[in-house]
Amino acid sequence: MDFRRLVEPAGLLYGAAARQAVQHGNALPLAGGPAAFTCADLIEDDARRGFVPVASIPASWQPELARVARSPVSGMLPETPLVMGILNLTPDSFSDGGHHLETANAVTGGLAMVQAGAGVLDLGGESTRPGALPVTPEQEWDRIGPALIALRAQARGTVLSVDTRNSLVMEQALAAGAEVINDVSALVHDPDALPLLAERECGVVLMHMRGIPETMAQHAVYQDVACEVVRELGQRVRAAVEGGIARERLVIDPGLGFAKTTEQNLEMLSRLPLLANLGCRVLLGVSRKRMIGALTGVSDPARRDPATQAATLEALPLGNSLLRVHAVEGMVQAVKLWRAVHAS
């Protein structure tokens, strides 16, 4: 797939209204989730036709419509929306750097997230915020390893993910019991990463970013940020599949805050249904980020959780999304309420 042709779903319905509209041919499911879309824009290269009712879309677009409607195949994680707790094992992360640097604190923090309802814990040993100092893979593993091993022993029913760009860390993490590798470079940073993961059976998160964390702000130039993010992620999905990673192992992340301005992040967030074109499960990570502060006027990242929850709920129409947050309990409550309302 080259993703020259994209379907942008809109006019979302939920619950009984969605079911009736689908039954009467006036809507289609969105990514097999709780929402159905009643109209769509048909985008070919840079040309947009404008939004039209799904019943009026030409037959030549049926393959693209079917791709957007079907549920992503994802056999690596439980088939339900999952709250992913962020466990930064770094001294310099923008929100909670140093809080979990000691192994005992990391384990206590991770177990508290599990108790609060996290289905996944995402452990990271390298800050990728703008201007963060690089660390060696060995230093990164020294931060992650002890906590990962301890959590694997104590949180047996929880999926453990490791946030890393380095194959050395990936290999050791998988050997220690990690089930997901979350790579902000989408397997570009380390040429050994893709061949390594092709030989394993773990889940793999591919995040959109241009450049590297130190230079990504220079690359935040787009004509249509949502379409370009989807197409560039599509290239990474294709590279992963061609490299031997089965599509059902893949999760995609639009990379809010990475090589995107606040305005571009906001547009991407408002157009998340476009991601359904890729046929992969979606991870959304907007927790406490600078865009939240810019839009709410809250300067302290630790006080941005209410707005984080509101923004993160935007991923739920896409079905079994992964919701990556620092504050798990509030996010779990928000998801339960959203699902109860939209199932009625």
mmCIF file of C-alpha atoms in Angstrom:
data_model
loop_
_atom_site.group_PDB
_atom_site.id
_atom_site.type_symbol
_atom_site.label_atom_id
_atom_site.label_comp_id
_atom_site.label_asym_id
_atom_site.label_seq_id
_atom_site.Cartn_x
_atom_site.Cartn_y
_atom_site.Cartn_z
ATOM 1 C CA MET A 1 0.000 0.000 0.000
ATOM 2 C CA ASP A 2 1.290 3.465 -0.864
ATOM 3 C CA PHE A 3 -1.512 5.356 0.940
ATOM 4 C CA ARG A 4 -1.863 7.873 -1.877
ATOM 5 C CA ARG A 5 -5.590 7.458 -1.346
ATOM 6 C CA LEU A 6 -6.871 8.199 2.138
ATOM 7 C CA VAL A 7 -10.374 8.183 3.566
ATOM 8 C CA GLU A 8 -11.036 10.758 6.294
ATOM 9 C CA PRO A 9 -14.048 9.612 8.335
ATOM 10 C CA ALA A 10 -16.361 12.189 9.939
ATOM 11 C CA GLY A 11 -19.865 12.565 11.277
ATOM 12 C CA LEU A 12 -19.385 10.021 14.050
ATOM 13 C CA LEU A 13 -22.322 8.275 15.724
ATOM 14 C CA TYR A 14 -22.345 5.963 18.745
ATOM 15 C CA GLY A 15 -24.531 3.392 20.431
ATOM 16 C CA ALA A 16 -27.982 2.620 19.028
ATOM 17 C CA ALA A 17 -27.758 5.469 16.523
ATOM 18 C CA ALA A 18 -24.532 4.037 15.084
ATOM 19 C CA ARG A 19 -25.926 0.518 14.895
ATOM 20 C CA GLN A 20 -29.090 1.640 13.110
ATOM 21 C CA ALA A 21 -27.186 3.856 10.668
ATOM 22 C CA VAL A 22 -24.867 0.961 9.751
ATOM 23 C CA GLN A 23 -27.837 -1.400 9.366
ATOM 24 C CA HIS A 24 -29.550 0.995 6.944
ATOM 25 C CA GLY A 25 -26.403 1.632 4.912
ATOM 26 C CA ASN A 26 -26.000 5.213 6.088
ATOM 27 C CA ALA A 27 -22.794 4.667 8.093
ATOM 28 C CA LEU A 28 -19.796 2.369 8.412
ATOM 29 C CA PRO A 29 -17.949 1.229 11.552
ATOM 30 C CA LEU A 30 -14.748 3.095 12.361
ATOM 31 C CA ALA A 31 -11.871 0.667 12.889
ATOM 32 C CA GLY A 32 -14.281 -1.869 14.323
ATOM 33 C CA GLY A 33 -14.743 0.327 17.401
ATOM 34 C CA PRO A 34 -17.759 1.923 19.079
ATOM 35 C CA ALA A 35 -18.124 4.688 16.492
ATOM 36 C CA ALA A 36 -19.615 4.693 13.013
ATOM 37 C CA PHE A 37 -18.938 7.399 10.422
ATOM 38 C CA THR A 38 -21.685 8.831 8.247
ATOM 39 C CA CYS A 39 -19.537 10.798 5.789
ATOM 40 C CA ALA A 40 -15.960 10.918 4.575
ATOM 41 C CA ASP A 41 -13.547 13.014 2.585
ATOM 42 C CA LEU A 42 -11.753 11.188 -0.207
ATOM 43 C CA ILE A 43 -8.126 12.329 -0.451
ATOM 44 C CA GLU A 44 -5.935 11.390 -3.381
ATOM 45 C CA ASP A 45 -2.407 12.781 -3.260
ATOM 46 C CA ASP A 46 -3.030 16.468 -2.418
ATOM 47 C CA ALA A 47 -6.556 16.610 -3.840
ATOM 48 C CA ARG A 48 -9.575 16.528 -1.525
ATOM 49 C CA ARG A 49 -13.092 15.889 -2.853
ATOM 50 C CA GLY A 50 -14.914 17.219 0.170
ATOM 51 C CA PHE A 51 -17.069 15.320 2.645
ATOM 52 C CA VAL A 52 -19.848 13.206 1.170
ATOM 53 C CA PRO A 53 -22.294 10.662 2.702
ATOM 54 C CA VAL A 54 -20.880 7.143 2.809
ATOM 55 C CA ALA A 55 -23.769 5.896 0.673
ATOM 56 C CA SER A 56 -22.659 8.251 -2.126
ATOM 57 C CA ILE A 57 -18.988 7.252 -2.198
ATOM 58 C CA PRO A 58 -18.007 5.777 -5.601
ATOM 59 C CA ALA A 59 -17.498 2.040 -5.878
ATOM 60 C CA SER A 60 -13.862 2.612 -6.845
ATOM 61 C CA TRP A 61 -13.187 3.670 -3.233
ATOM 62 C CA GLN A 62 -14.670 0.558 -1.631
ATOM 63 C CA PRO A 63 -11.266 -1.047 -0.846
ATOM 64 C CA GLU A 64 -10.177 2.062 1.079
ATOM 65 C CA LEU A 65 -13.543 2.283 2.855
ATOM 66 C CA ALA A 66 -13.311 -1.352 3.894
ATOM 67 C CA ARG A 67 -9.806 -0.805 5.268
ATOM 68 C CA VAL A 68 -10.975 2.107 7.438
ATOM 69 C CA ALA A 69 -14.041 0.219 8.670
ATOM 70 C CA ARG A 70 -12.455 -3.051 9.738
ATOM 71 C CA SER A 71 -11.012 -3.708 13.167
ATOM 72 C CA PRO A 72 -7.201 -3.788 13.286
ATOM 73 C CA VAL A 73 -5.760 -7.238 13.804
ATOM 74 C CA SER A 74 -3.901 -7.152 17.107
ATOM 75 C CA GLY A 75 -3.132 -10.480 18.675
ATOM 76 C CA MET A 76 -0.328 -9.231 20.937
ATOM 77 C CA LEU A 77 -2.426 -7.306 23.486
ATOM 78 C CA PRO A 78 -5.821 -7.776 25.146
ATOM 79 C CA GLU A 79 -8.656 -6.700 22.837
ATOM 80 C CA THR A 80 -9.893 -3.725 24.848
ATOM 81 C CA PRO A 81 -8.808 -0.116 25.333
ATOM 82 C CA LEU A 82 -5.780 -0.157 27.619
ATOM 83 C CA VAL A 83 -4.386 2.543 29.862
ATOM 84 C CA MET A 84 -0.591 2.506 29.616
ATOM 85 C CA GLY A 85 1.192 3.889 32.657
ATOM 86 C CA ILE A 86 4.366 5.874 32.009
ATOM 87 C CA LEU A 87 7.281 4.831 34.210
ATOM 88 C CA ASN A 88 10.212 7.138 33.481
ATOM 89 C CA LEU A 89 13.445 5.768 34.961
ATOM 90 C CA THR A 90 15.366 8.935 34.124
ATOM 91 C CA PRO A 91 16.717 11.966 35.990
ATOM 92 C CA ASP A 92 15.617 14.460 33.322
ATOM 93 C CA SER A 93 12.172 13.655 31.887
ATOM 94 C CA PHE A 94 10.100 16.817 31.532
ATOM 95 C CA SER A 95 7.318 15.851 33.967
ATOM 96 C CA ASP A 96 8.586 13.351 36.507
ATOM 97 C CA GLY A 97 12.335 13.082 36.011
ATOM 98 C CA GLY A 98 14.057 11.469 38.980
ATOM 99 C CA HIS A 99 10.886 10.249 40.718
ATOM 100 C CA HIS A 100 11.512 6.628 39.738
ATOM 101 C CA LEU A 101 15.283 6.630 39.292
ATOM 102 C CA GLU A 102 15.744 4.334 42.283
ATOM 103 C CA THR A 103 14.610 0.771 41.534
ATOM 104 C CA ALA A 104 12.522 0.505 44.703
ATOM 105 C CA ASN A 105 10.633 3.696 43.839
ATOM 106 C CA ALA A 106 10.109 2.502 40.268
ATOM 107 C CA VAL A 107 8.673 -0.822 41.394
ATOM 108 C CA THR A 108 6.422 0.830 43.967
ATOM 109 C CA GLY A 109 5.231 3.333 41.373
ATOM 110 C CA GLY A 110 4.616 0.661 38.755
ATOM 111 C CA LEU A 111 2.648 -1.561 41.127
ATOM 112 C CA ALA A 112 0.542 1.439 42.160
ATOM 113 C CA MET A 113 -0.307 2.027 38.490
ATOM 114 C CA VAL A 114 -1.306 -1.614 38.113
ATOM 115 C CA GLN A 115 -3.504 -1.341 41.204
ATOM 116 C CA ALA A 116 -5.105 1.765 39.680
ATOM 117 C CA GLY A 117 -6.011 -0.153 36.527
ATOM 118 C CA ALA A 118 -3.102 0.134 34.101
ATOM 119 C CA GLY A 119 -3.122 -2.707 31.590
ATOM 120 C CA VAL A 120 0.365 -1.851 30.335
ATOM 121 C CA LEU A 121 3.426 -0.311 31.974
ATOM 122 C CA ASP A 122 5.856 1.542 29.682
ATOM 123 C CA LEU A 123 9.376 1.723 31.127
ATOM 124 C CA GLY A 124 11.830 4.222 29.681
ATOM 125 C CA GLY A 125 15.466 4.925 30.475
ATOM 126 C CA GLU A 126 16.185 7.742 27.997
ATOM 127 C CA SER A 127 14.424 11.089 27.923
ATOM 128 C CA THR A 128 13.442 12.100 24.385
ATOM 129 C CA ARG A 129 12.265 15.598 25.275
ATOM 130 C CA PRO A 130 13.807 18.418 23.182
ATOM 131 C CA GLY A 131 17.351 19.099 24.329
ATOM 132 C CA ALA A 132 17.659 15.960 26.441
ATOM 133 C CA LEU A 133 21.198 14.674 26.899
ATOM 134 C CA PRO A 134 21.867 11.365 25.097
ATOM 135 C CA VAL A 135 22.748 8.247 27.066
ATOM 136 C CA THR A 136 24.471 5.083 25.920
ATOM 137 C CA PRO A 137 22.428 1.900 25.484
ATOM 138 C CA GLU A 138 24.369 0.435 28.406
ATOM 139 C CA GLN A 139 23.370 3.336 30.672
ATOM 140 C CA GLU A 140 19.792 3.046 29.459
ATOM 141 C CA TRP A 141 19.633 -0.659 30.292
ATOM 142 C CA ASP A 142 21.223 -0.084 33.701
ATOM 143 C CA ARG A 143 18.280 2.190 34.496
ATOM 144 C CA ILE A 144 15.584 -0.085 33.091
ATOM 145 C CA GLY A 145 16.813 -3.597 33.809
ATOM 146 C CA PRO A 146 16.436 -3.932 37.595
ATOM 147 C CA ALA A 147 12.949 -2.395 37.614
ATOM 148 C CA LEU A 148 11.796 -4.475 34.656
ATOM 149 C CA ILE A 149 12.999 -7.717 36.229
ATOM 150 C CA ALA A 150 11.336 -6.873 39.547
ATOM 151 C CA LEU A 151 8.047 -5.838 37.945
ATOM 152 C CA ARG A 152 7.987 -8.947 35.775
ATOM 153 C CA ALA A 153 8.142 -11.016 38.951
ATOM 154 C CA GLN A 154 5.537 -8.987 40.849
ATOM 155 C CA ALA A 155 3.057 -7.881 38.154
ATOM 156 C CA ARG A 156 2.573 -11.140 36.301
ATOM 157 C CA GLY A 157 -0.724 -10.259 34.636
ATOM 158 C CA THR A 158 0.419 -6.857 33.356
ATOM 159 C CA VAL A 159 1.863 -6.226 29.902
ATOM 160 C CA LEU A 160 5.330 -4.679 30.186
ATOM 161 C CA SER A 161 6.563 -2.345 27.472
ATOM 162 C CA VAL A 162 10.020 -0.818 27.098
ATOM 163 C CA ASP A 163 10.409 2.609 25.486
ATOM 164 C CA THR A 164 13.734 2.450 23.635
ATOM 165 C CA ARG A 165 15.399 3.184 20.293
ATOM 166 C CA ASN A 166 18.327 0.827 20.856
ATOM 167 C CA SER A 167 18.552 -2.822 19.826
ATOM 168 C CA LEU A 168 20.820 -3.711 22.742
ATOM 169 C CA VAL A 169 18.157 -2.549 25.188
ATOM 170 C CA MET A 170 15.406 -4.226 23.156
ATOM 171 C CA GLU A 171 17.183 -7.570 23.207
ATOM 172 C CA GLN A 172 17.850 -7.516 26.939
ATOM 173 C CA ALA A 173 14.367 -6.255 27.734
ATOM 174 C CA LEU A 174 12.707 -9.058 25.785
ATOM 175 C CA ALA A 175 14.928 -11.599 27.500
ATOM 176 C CA ALA A 176 13.827 -10.164 30.849
ATOM 177 C CA GLY A 177 10.129 -10.532 30.055
ATOM 178 C CA ALA A 178 9.044 -7.378 28.201
ATOM 179 C CA GLU A 179 6.200 -8.014 25.755
ATOM 180 C CA VAL A 180 6.170 -4.732 23.811
ATOM 181 C CA ILE A 181 8.912 -2.528 22.355
ATOM 182 C CA ASN A 182 7.940 1.138 21.980
ATOM 183 C CA ASP A 183 10.328 2.910 19.579
ATOM 184 C CA VAL A 184 9.939 6.671 19.119
ATOM 185 C CA SER A 185 12.057 6.430 15.962
ATOM 186 C CA ALA A 186 9.802 3.775 14.363
ATOM 187 C CA LEU A 187 12.834 1.457 13.987
ATOM 188 C CA VAL A 188 14.917 4.070 12.136
ATOM 189 C CA HIS A 189 17.466 4.976 14.824
ATOM 190 C CA ASP A 190 19.195 1.600 15.142
ATOM 191 C CA PRO A 191 19.613 -0.484 11.944
ATOM 192 C CA ASP A 192 19.770 -3.664 14.024
ATOM 193 C CA ALA A 193 16.378 -3.084 15.626
ATOM 194 C CA LEU A 194 14.113 -4.274 12.801
ATOM 195 C CA PRO A 195 16.019 -7.533 12.114
ATOM 196 C CA LEU A 196 16.074 -8.271 15.844
ATOM 197 C CA LEU A 197 12.346 -7.727 16.314
ATOM 198 C CA ALA A 198 11.512 -9.696 13.156
ATOM 199 C CA GLU A 199 12.847 -12.765 14.943
ATOM 200 C CA ARG A 200 10.731 -12.204 18.062
ATOM 201 C CA GLU A 201 7.009 -12.276 18.811
ATOM 202 C CA CYS A 202 6.573 -9.064 20.801
ATOM 203 C CA GLY A 203 4.334 -6.123 20.051
ATOM 204 C CA VAL A 204 6.044 -3.160 18.347
ATOM 205 C CA VAL A 205 5.006 0.493 18.587
ATOM 206 C CA LEU A 206 6.019 2.707 15.668
ATOM 207 C CA MET A 207 5.871 6.415 16.501
ATOM 208 C CA HIS A 208 5.911 9.285 14.020
ATOM 209 C CA MET A 209 8.809 11.681 14.337
ATOM 210 C CA ARG A 210 10.988 13.597 11.919
ATOM 211 C CA GLY A 211 14.681 13.980 12.654
ATOM 212 C CA ILE A 212 15.872 13.167 16.172
ATOM 213 C CA PRO A 213 14.774 14.677 19.500
ATOM 214 C CA GLU A 214 17.602 17.220 19.363
ATOM 215 C CA THR A 215 16.601 18.479 15.888
ATOM 216 C CA MET A 216 12.921 17.578 15.466
ATOM 217 C CA ALA A 217 11.633 21.142 15.918
ATOM 218 C CA GLN A 218 13.344 22.083 12.629
ATOM 219 C CA HIS A 219 11.208 19.535 10.762
ATOM 220 C CA ALA A 220 7.767 20.740 11.862
ATOM 221 C CA VAL A 221 6.841 21.922 8.350
ATOM 222 C CA TYR A 222 3.761 20.361 6.753
ATOM 223 C CA GLN A 223 1.206 21.191 4.072
ATOM 224 C CA ASP A 224 -1.335 18.851 5.682
ATOM 225 C CA VAL A 225 -0.016 17.499 8.963
ATOM 226 C CA ALA A 226 -2.612 14.753 9.410
ATOM 227 C CA CYS A 227 -2.241 13.287 5.927
ATOM 228 C CA GLU A 228 1.547 13.516 6.006
ATOM 229 C CA VAL A 229 1.762 11.837 9.410
ATOM 230 C CA VAL A 230 -0.471 8.983 8.219
ATOM 231 C CA ARG A 231 1.517 8.494 5.012
ATOM 232 C CA GLU A 232 4.900 8.648 6.758
ATOM 233 C CA LEU A 233 3.719 6.174 9.378
ATOM 234 C CA GLY A 234 2.462 4.042 6.503
ATOM 235 C CA GLN A 235 5.990 3.931 5.115
ATOM 236 C CA ARG A 236 7.289 2.682 8.459
ATOM 237 C CA VAL A 237 4.511 0.078 8.697
ATOM 238 C CA ARG A 238 5.407 -1.159 5.219
ATOM 239 C CA ALA A 239 9.123 -1.293 6.095
ATOM 240 C CA ALA A 240 8.369 -3.274 9.251
ATOM 241 C CA VAL A 241 6.131 -5.764 7.440
ATOM 242 C CA GLU A 242 8.579 -6.186 4.570
ATOM 243 C CA GLY A 243 11.324 -6.669 7.169
ATOM 244 C CA GLY A 244 9.497 -9.608 8.717
ATOM 245 C CA ILE A 245 7.304 -8.122 11.469
ATOM 246 C CA ALA A 246 3.715 -9.324 11.087
ATOM 247 C CA ARG A 247 1.188 -6.481 10.790
ATOM 248 C CA GLU A 248 -0.838 -7.769 13.740
ATOM 249 C CA ARG A 249 2.171 -7.098 15.974
ATOM 250 C CA LEU A 250 2.235 -3.396 15.097
ATOM 251 C CA VAL A 251 0.823 -0.408 16.960
ATOM 252 C CA ILE A 252 1.070 3.135 15.564
ATOM 253 C CA ASP A 253 1.536 6.400 17.458
ATOM 254 C CA PRO A 254 1.037 9.800 15.732
ATOM 255 C CA GLY A 255 3.809 11.272 17.893
ATOM 256 C CA LEU A 256 2.116 14.339 19.331
ATOM 257 C CA GLY A 257 4.817 16.722 20.517
ATOM 258 C CA PHE A 258 7.470 15.280 18.199
ATOM 259 C CA ALA A 259 8.352 17.460 15.193
ATOM 260 C CA LYS A 260 4.988 19.232 15.521
ATOM 261 C CA THR A 261 3.955 22.653 16.775
ATOM 262 C CA THR A 262 1.091 23.123 19.213
ATOM 263 C CA GLU A 263 -1.207 24.038 16.328
ATOM 264 C CA GLN A 264 -0.137 20.947 14.364
ATOM 265 C CA ASN A 265 -0.618 18.736 17.422
ATOM 266 C CA LEU A 266 -4.121 20.124 17.846
ATOM 267 C CA GLU A 267 -5.003 19.487 14.206
ATOM 268 C CA MET A 268 -3.619 15.954 14.396
ATOM 269 C CA LEU A 269 -5.629 15.303 17.544
ATOM 270 C CA SER A 270 -8.820 16.542 15.895
ATOM 271 C CA ARG A 271 -8.268 14.266 12.863
ATOM 272 C CA LEU A 272 -7.240 11.005 14.550
ATOM 273 C CA PRO A 273 -9.807 8.951 12.546
ATOM 274 C CA LEU A 274 -7.435 9.271 9.566
ATOM 275 C CA LEU A 275 -5.151 6.793 11.344
ATOM 276 C CA ALA A 276 -7.681 4.044 10.624
ATOM 277 C CA ASN A 277 -6.306 3.995 7.065
ATOM 278 C CA LEU A 278 -3.227 2.157 8.347
ATOM 279 C CA GLY A 279 -5.144 -0.818 9.742
ATOM 280 C CA CYS A 280 -3.118 -0.886 12.968
ATOM 281 C CA ARG A 281 -3.988 -0.407 16.593
ATOM 282 C CA VAL A 282 -3.358 3.166 17.829
ATOM 283 C CA LEU A 283 -1.362 4.441 20.810
ATOM 284 C CA LEU A 284 -1.935 8.044 21.873
ATOM 285 C CA GLY A 285 0.576 9.757 24.147
ATOM 286 C CA VAL A 286 -0.242 13.368 24.925
ATOM 287 C CA SER A 287 0.172 13.230 28.701
ATOM 288 C CA ARG A 288 1.246 16.516 30.324
ATOM 289 C CA LYS A 289 2.932 17.689 27.119
ATOM 290 C CA ARG A 290 3.801 21.254 26.237
ATOM 291 C CA MET A 291 0.746 21.581 23.976
ATOM 292 C CA ILE A 292 -1.471 20.895 27.012
ATOM 293 C CA GLY A 293 0.232 23.736 28.867
ATOM 294 C CA ALA A 294 -0.016 26.071 25.885
ATOM 295 C CA LEU A 295 -3.728 25.404 25.406
ATOM 296 C CA THR A 296 -4.712 25.538 29.085
ATOM 297 C CA GLY A 297 -2.262 28.051 30.508
ATOM 298 C CA VAL A 298 -1.038 25.517 33.091
ATOM 299 C CA SER A 299 2.742 25.809 33.363
ATOM 300 C CA ASP A 300 3.365 22.954 35.824
ATOM 301 C CA PRO A 301 3.305 19.640 33.891
ATOM 302 C CA ALA A 302 2.158 17.725 36.989
ATOM 303 C CA ARG A 303 -1.069 19.797 37.039
ATOM 304 C CA ARG A 304 -2.045 18.996 33.447
ATOM 305 C CA ASP A 305 -3.764 15.658 34.093
ATOM 306 C CA PRO A 306 -7.412 16.796 33.688
ATOM 307 C CA ALA A 307 -6.699 18.212 30.224
ATOM 308 C CA THR A 308 -4.570 15.159 29.442
ATOM 309 C CA GLN A 309 -7.585 12.947 30.128
ATOM 310 C CA ALA A 310 -9.845 15.055 27.917
ATOM 311 C CA ALA A 311 -7.369 14.982 25.034
ATOM 312 C CA THR A 312 -6.593 11.284 25.391
ATOM 313 C CA LEU A 313 -10.250 10.277 25.122
ATOM 314 C CA GLU A 314 -10.064 11.398 21.475
ATOM 315 C CA ALA A 315 -8.412 8.032 20.698
ATOM 316 C CA LEU A 316 -11.315 5.898 21.911
ATOM 317 C CA PRO A 317 -13.456 6.101 18.744
ATOM 318 C CA LEU A 318 -10.659 4.107 17.065
ATOM 319 C CA GLY A 319 -11.497 1.063 19.159
ATOM 320 C CA ASN A 320 -8.940 -0.787 21.248
ATOM 321 C CA SER A 321 -6.523 2.108 21.630
ATOM 322 C CA LEU A 322 -3.597 2.337 24.046
ATOM 323 C CA LEU A 323 -3.779 5.477 26.182
ATOM 324 C CA ARG A 324 -0.324 6.450 27.483
ATOM 325 C CA VAL A 325 -0.495 8.634 30.609
ATOM 326 C CA HIS A 326 1.362 9.533 33.770
ATOM 327 C CA ALA A 327 -1.723 9.559 36.034
ATOM 328 C CA VAL A 328 -3.436 6.205 35.627
ATOM 329 C CA GLU A 329 -6.348 6.338 38.070
ATOM 330 C CA GLY A 330 -8.069 9.373 36.580
ATOM 331 C CA MET A 331 -7.601 8.059 33.058
ATOM 332 C CA VAL A 332 -9.136 4.701 33.978
ATOM 333 C CA GLN A 333 -12.171 6.465 35.440
ATOM 334 C CA ALA A 334 -12.536 8.661 32.359
ATOM 335 C CA VAL A 335 -12.387 5.654 30.024
ATOM 336 C CA LYS A 336 -15.040 3.780 32.000
ATOM 337 C CA LEU A 337 -17.422 6.723 31.858
ATOM 338 C CA TRP A 338 -16.772 7.428 28.160
ATOM 339 C CA ARG A 339 -17.410 3.795 27.222
ATOM 340 C CA ALA A 340 -20.598 3.647 29.314
ATOM 341 C CA VAL A 341 -21.989 6.776 27.646
ATOM 342 C CA HIS A 342 -21.060 5.740 24.099
ATOM 343 C CA ALA A 343 -22.327 2.181 24.391
ATOM 344 C CA SER A 344 -25.888 3.305 25.150
#
